[in-house]
C-alpha positions as a LaTeX table, in Angstrom:
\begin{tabular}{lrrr}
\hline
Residue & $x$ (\AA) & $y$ (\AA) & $z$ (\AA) \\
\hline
Unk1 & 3.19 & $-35.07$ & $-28.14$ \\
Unk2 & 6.93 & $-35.01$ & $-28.12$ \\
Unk3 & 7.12 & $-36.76$ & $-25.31$ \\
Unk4 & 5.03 & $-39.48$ & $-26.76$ \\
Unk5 & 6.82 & $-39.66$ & $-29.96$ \\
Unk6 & 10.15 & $-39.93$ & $-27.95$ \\
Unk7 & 8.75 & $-43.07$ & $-25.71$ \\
Unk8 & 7.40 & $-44.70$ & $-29.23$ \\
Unk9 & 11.02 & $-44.10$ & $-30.58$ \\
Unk10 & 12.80 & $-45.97$ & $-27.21$ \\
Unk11 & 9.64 & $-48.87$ & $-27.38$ \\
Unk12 & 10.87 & $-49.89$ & $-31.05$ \\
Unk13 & 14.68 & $-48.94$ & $-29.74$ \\
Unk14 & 14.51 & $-51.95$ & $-27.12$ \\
Unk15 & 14.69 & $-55.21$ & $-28.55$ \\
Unk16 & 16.68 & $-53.74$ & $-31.70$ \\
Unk17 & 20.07 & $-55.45$ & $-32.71$ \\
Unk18 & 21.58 & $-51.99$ & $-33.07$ \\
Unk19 & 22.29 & $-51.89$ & $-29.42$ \\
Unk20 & 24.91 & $-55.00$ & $-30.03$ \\
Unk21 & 27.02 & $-51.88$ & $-32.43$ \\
Unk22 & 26.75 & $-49.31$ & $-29.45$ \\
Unk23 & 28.28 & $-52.23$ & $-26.71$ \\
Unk24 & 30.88 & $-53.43$ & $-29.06$ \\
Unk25 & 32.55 & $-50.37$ & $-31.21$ \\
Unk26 & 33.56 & $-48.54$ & $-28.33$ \\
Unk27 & 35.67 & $-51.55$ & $-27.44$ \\
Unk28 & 37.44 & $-51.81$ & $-30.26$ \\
Unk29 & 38.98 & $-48.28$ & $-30.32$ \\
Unk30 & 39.68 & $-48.88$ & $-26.39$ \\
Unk31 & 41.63 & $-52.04$ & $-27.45$ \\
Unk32 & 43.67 & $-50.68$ & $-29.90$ \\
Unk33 & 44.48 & $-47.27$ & $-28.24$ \\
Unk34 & 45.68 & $-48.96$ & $-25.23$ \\
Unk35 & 47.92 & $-51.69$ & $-27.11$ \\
Unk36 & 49.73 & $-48.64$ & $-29.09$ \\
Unk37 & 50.01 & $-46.60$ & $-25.97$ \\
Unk38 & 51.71 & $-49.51$ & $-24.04$ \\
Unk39 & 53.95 & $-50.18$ & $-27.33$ \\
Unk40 & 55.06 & $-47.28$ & $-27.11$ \\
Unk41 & 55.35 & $-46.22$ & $-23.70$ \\
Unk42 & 58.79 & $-44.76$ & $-24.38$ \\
Unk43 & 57.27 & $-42.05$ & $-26.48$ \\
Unk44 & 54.16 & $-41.56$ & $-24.70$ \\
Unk45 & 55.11 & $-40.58$ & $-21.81$ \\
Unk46 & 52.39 & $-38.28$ & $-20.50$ \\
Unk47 & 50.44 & $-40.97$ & $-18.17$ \\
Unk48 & 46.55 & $-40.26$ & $-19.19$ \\
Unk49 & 47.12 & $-37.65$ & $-21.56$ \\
Unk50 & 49.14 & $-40.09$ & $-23.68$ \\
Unk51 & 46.44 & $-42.53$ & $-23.38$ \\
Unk52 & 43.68 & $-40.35$ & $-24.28$ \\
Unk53 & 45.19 & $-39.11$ & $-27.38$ \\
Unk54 & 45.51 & $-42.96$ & $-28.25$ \\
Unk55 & 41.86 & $-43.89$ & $-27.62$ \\
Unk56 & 40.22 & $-40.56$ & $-29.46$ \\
Unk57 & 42.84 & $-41.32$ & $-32.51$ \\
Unk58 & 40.76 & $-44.30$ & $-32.81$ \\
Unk59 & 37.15 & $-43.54$ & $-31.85$ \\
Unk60 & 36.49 & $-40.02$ & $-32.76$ \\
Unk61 & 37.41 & $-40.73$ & $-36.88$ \\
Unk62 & 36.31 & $-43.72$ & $-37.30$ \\
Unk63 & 34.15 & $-45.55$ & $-34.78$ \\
Unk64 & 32.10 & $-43.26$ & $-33.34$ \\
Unk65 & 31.12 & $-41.80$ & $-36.84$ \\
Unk66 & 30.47 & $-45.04$ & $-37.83$ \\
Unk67 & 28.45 & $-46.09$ & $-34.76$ \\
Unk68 & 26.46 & $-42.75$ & $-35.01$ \\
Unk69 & 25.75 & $-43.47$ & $-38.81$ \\
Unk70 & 24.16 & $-46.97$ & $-37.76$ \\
Unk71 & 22.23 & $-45.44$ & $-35.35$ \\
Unk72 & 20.49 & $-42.54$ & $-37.36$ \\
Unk73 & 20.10 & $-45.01$ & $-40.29$ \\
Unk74 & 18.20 & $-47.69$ & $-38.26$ \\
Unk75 & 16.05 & $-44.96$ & $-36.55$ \\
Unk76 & 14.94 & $-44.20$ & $-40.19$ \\
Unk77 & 14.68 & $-47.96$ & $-41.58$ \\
Unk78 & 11.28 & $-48.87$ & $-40.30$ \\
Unk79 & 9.85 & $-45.57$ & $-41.87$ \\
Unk80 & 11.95 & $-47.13$ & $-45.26$ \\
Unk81 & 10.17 & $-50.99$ & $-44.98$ \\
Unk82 & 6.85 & $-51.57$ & $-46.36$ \\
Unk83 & 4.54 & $-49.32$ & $-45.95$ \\
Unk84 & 5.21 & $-47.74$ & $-42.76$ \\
Unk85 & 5.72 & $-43.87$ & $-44.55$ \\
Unk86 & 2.11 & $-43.73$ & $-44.38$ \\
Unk87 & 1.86 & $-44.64$ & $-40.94$ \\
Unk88 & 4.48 & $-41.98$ & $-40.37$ \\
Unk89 & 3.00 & $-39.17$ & $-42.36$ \\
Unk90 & $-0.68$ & $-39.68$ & $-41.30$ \\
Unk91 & $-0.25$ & $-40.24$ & $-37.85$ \\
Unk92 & $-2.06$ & $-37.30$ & $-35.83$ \\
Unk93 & 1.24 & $-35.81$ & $-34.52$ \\
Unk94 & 2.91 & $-32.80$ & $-35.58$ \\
Unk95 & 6.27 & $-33.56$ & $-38.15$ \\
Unk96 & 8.63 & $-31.83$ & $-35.91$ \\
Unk97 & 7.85 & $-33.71$ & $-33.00$ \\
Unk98 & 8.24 & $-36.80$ & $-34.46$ \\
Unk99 & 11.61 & $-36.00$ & $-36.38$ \\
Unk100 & 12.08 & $-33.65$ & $-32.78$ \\
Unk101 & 12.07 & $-37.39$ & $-31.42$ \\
Unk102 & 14.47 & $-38.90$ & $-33.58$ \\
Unk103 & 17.21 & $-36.04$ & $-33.02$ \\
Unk104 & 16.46 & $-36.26$ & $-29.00$ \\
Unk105 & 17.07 & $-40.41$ & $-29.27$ \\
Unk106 & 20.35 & $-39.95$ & $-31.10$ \\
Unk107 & 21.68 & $-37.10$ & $-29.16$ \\
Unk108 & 21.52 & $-39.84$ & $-26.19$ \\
Unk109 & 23.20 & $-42.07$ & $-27.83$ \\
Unk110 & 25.99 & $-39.86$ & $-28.83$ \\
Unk111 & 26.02 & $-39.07$ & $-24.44$ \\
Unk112 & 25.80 & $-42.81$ & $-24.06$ \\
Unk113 & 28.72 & $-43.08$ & $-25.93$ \\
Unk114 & 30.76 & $-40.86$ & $-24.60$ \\
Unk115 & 30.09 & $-41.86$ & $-21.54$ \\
Unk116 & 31.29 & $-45.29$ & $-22.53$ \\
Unk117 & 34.33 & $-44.49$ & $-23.79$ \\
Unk118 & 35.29 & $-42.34$ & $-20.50$ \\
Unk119 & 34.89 & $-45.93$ & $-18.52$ \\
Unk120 & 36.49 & $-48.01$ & $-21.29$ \\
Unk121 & 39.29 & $-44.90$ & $-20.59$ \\
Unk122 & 39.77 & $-45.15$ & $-16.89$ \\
Unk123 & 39.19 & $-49.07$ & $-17.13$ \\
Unk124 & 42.28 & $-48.97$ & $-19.48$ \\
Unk125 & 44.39 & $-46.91$ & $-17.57$ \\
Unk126 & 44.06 & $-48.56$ & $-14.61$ \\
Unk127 & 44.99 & $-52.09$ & $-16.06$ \\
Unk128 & 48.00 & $-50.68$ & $-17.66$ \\
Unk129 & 48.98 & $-49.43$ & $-14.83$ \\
Unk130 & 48.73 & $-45.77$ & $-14.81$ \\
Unk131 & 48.86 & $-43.81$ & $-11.40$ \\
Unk132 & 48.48 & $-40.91$ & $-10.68$ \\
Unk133 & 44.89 & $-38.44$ & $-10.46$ \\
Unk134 & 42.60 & $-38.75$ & $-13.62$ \\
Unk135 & 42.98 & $-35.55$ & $-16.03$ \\
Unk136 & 40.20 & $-33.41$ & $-14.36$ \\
Unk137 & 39.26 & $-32.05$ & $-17.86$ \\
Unk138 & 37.94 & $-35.50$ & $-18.47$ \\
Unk139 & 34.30 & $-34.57$ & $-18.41$ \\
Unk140 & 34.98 & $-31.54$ & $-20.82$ \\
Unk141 & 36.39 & $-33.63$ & $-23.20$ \\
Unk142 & 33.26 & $-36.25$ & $-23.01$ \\
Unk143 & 30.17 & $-33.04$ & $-23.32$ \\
Unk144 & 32.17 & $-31.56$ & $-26.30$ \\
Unk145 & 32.68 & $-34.95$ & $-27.66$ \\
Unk146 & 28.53 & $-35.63$ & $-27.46$ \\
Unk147 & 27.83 & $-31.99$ & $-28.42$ \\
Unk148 & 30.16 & $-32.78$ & $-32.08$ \\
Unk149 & 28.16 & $-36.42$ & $-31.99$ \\
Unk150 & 24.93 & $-34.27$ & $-32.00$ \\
Unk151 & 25.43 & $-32.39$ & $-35.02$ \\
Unk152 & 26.98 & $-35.52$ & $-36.93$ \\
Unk153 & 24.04 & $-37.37$ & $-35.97$ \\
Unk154 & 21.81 & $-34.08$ & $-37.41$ \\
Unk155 & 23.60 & $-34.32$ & $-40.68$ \\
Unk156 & 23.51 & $-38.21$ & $-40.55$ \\
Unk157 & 19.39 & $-38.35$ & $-39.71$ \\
Unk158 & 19.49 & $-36.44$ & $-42.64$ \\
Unk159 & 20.89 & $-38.46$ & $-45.29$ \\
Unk160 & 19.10 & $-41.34$ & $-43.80$ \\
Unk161 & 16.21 & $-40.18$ & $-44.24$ \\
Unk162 & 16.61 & $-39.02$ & $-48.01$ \\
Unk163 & 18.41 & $-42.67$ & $-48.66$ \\
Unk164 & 16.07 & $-45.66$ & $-49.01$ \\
Unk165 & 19.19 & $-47.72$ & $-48.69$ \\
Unk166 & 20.84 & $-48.66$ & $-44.65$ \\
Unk167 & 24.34 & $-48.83$ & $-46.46$ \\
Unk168 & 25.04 & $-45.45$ & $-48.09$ \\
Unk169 & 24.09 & $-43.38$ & $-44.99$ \\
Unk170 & 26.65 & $-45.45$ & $-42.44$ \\
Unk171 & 29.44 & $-45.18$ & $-45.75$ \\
Unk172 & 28.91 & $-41.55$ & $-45.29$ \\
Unk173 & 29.93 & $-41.48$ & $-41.54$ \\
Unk174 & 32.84 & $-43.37$ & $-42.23$ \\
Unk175 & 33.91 & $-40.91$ & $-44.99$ \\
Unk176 & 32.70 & $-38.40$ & $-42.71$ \\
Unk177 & 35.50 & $-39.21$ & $-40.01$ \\
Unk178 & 38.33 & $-39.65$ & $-42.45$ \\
Unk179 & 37.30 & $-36.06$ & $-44.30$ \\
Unk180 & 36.99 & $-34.62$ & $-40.82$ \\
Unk181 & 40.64 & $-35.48$ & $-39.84$ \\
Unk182 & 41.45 & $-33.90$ & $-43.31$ \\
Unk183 & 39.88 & $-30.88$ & $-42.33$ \\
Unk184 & 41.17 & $-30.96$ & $-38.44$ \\
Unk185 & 44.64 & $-31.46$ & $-39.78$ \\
Unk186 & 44.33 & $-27.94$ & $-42.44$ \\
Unk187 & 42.92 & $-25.81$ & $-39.71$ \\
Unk188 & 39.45 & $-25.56$ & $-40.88$ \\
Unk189 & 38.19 & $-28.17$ & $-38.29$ \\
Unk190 & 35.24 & $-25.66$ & $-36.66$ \\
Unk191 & 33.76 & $-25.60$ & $-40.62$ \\
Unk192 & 33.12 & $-29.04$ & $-40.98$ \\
Unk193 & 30.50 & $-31.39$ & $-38.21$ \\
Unk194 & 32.55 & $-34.64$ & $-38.28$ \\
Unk195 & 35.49 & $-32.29$ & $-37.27$ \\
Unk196 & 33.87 & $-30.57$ & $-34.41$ \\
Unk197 & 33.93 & $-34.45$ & $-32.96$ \\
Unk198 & 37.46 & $-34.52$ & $-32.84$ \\
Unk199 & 38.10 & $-31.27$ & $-31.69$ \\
Unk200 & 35.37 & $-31.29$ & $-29.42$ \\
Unk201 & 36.72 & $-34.78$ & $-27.81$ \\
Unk202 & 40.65 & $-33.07$ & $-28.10$ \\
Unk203 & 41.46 & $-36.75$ & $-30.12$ \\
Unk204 & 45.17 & $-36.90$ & $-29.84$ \\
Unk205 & 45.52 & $-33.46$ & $-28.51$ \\
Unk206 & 44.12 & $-33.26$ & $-25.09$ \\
Unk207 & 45.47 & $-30.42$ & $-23.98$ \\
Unk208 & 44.57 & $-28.53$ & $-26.75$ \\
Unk209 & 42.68 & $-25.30$ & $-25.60$ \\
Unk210 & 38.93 & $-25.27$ & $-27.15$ \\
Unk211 & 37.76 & $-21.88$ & $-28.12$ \\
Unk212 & 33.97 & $-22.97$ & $-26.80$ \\
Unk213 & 31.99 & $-20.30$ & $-28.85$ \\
Unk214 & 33.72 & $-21.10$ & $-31.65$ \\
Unk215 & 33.34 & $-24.89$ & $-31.39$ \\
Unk216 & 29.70 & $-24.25$ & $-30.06$ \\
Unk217 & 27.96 & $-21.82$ & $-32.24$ \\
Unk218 & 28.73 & $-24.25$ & $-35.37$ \\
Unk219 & 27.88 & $-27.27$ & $-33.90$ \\
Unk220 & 24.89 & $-25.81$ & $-32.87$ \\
Unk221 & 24.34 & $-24.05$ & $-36.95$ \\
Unk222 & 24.83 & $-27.48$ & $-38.22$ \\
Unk223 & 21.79 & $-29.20$ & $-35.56$ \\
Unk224 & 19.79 & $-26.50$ & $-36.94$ \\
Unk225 & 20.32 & $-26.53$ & $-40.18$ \\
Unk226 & 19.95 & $-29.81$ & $-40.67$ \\
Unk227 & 16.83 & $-30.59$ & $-38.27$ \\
Unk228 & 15.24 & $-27.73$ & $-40.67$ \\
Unk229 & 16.32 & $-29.60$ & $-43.60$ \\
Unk230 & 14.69 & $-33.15$ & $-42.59$ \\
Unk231 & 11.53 & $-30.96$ & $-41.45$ \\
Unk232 & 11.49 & $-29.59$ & $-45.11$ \\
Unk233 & 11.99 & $-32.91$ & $-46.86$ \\
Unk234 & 9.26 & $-34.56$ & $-44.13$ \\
Unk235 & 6.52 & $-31.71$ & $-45.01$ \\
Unk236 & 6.85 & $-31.62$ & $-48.97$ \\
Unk237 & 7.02 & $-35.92$ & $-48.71$ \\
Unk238 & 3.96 & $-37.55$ & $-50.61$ \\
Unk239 & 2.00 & $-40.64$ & $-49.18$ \\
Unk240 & 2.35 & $-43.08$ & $-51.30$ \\
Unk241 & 1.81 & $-46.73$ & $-51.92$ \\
Unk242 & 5.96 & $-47.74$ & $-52.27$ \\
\hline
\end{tabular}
């Protein structure tokens, strides 16, 4: 059932304009990261360290929140239109799978987008001219990244589901990432899931040494906590003519 659920999800996925945010906000960060690394190239003078810290600066607080809030809102705005809820609710298909679905669809995406902003990464360095062997702790930096992206997007299916509204729920990932670089910059960046994406992507401190069980067990405490939340809200949710 799960596995039906999750091809129903990538069916209405396909022809969605959602996929235009996922190609274009990585870009941006990329852009901007590697125009204030080559301005100052003086200061930054660690090759593709100093370029990383440039490009997660950007993308880990405020575009990648804000992509994974437009994501997790649209996977909830066809339930939100019409009458679709009562399609959702009566369909013969156990609640957890189909939420189960949702969470599975977004944690891709928050891969997917890591992945795409390692290639924006070594596309960048290599056009401004960096030489030199690629930081071998790249792919660390990219799972822990997706890992923190998977229990933003938990907290983020969340509120999208409770919010009729598209708006509010993407506002909240963009607070999300500015409150998270609050937190990240107090020391209390393992407490708090949009944190756990900057810490878990070392933005602007790349060689930063991640304590994994400590970054892991509450990432993992926030994808459960929250995935039990939506299952709660899902099973005590009335069919109704809206």
């Amino acid at each position: 059932m799960l596995l039906r659920c999750l091809k129903g999800e990538i069916q209405k996925c396909r022809r969605s304009p959602v996929w235009l945010a996922f190609v274009l906000l990585p870009v941006f960060p990329a852009i901007l990261g590697t125009g204030n690394y080559l301005g100052n190239i003086e200061v930054l003078d660690n090759a593709w360290y100093s370029l990383w810290s440039q490009h997660t600066l950007f993308s880990s607080m405020f575009f990648l929140p804000a992509l994974l809030g437009v994501f997790c809102a649209w996977q909830w705005r066809l339930e939100h239109t019409d009458h679709n809820w009562n399609s959702f609710l009566t369909a013969p298909v156990p609640v957890r799978d189909l939420y189960g679905a949702k969470l599975i669809l977004a944690a891709v995406v928050s891969l997917l987008s890591q992945v795409c902003i390692g290639l924006l990464f070594l596309l960048s360095g290599k056009l401004a001219g960096i030489s030199g062997p690629v930081p071998p702790e790249l792919p660390g930096w990219l799972l822990c990244g997706a890992l923190g992206g998977v229990s933003v997007c938990a907290v983020q299916l969340f509120f999208s589901l409770v919010s009729r509204a598209f708006a509010p729920p993407v506002a909240f990932g963009l607070a999300g990432g500015i409150l998270g670089l609050m937190f990240t910059a107090q020391g209390w960046g393992y407490m708090f899931p949009y944190s756990l994406l900057c810490l878990g992507m070392r933005a602007n401190n790349p060689q930063m040494e991640l304590e994994l069980p400590v970054f892991v067990l509450p990432a993992l405490a926030y994808i459960v906590v929250f995935a039990f939340l939506s299952l709660r809200y899902l099973k005590g949710r009335d069919i109704a003519a809206e």
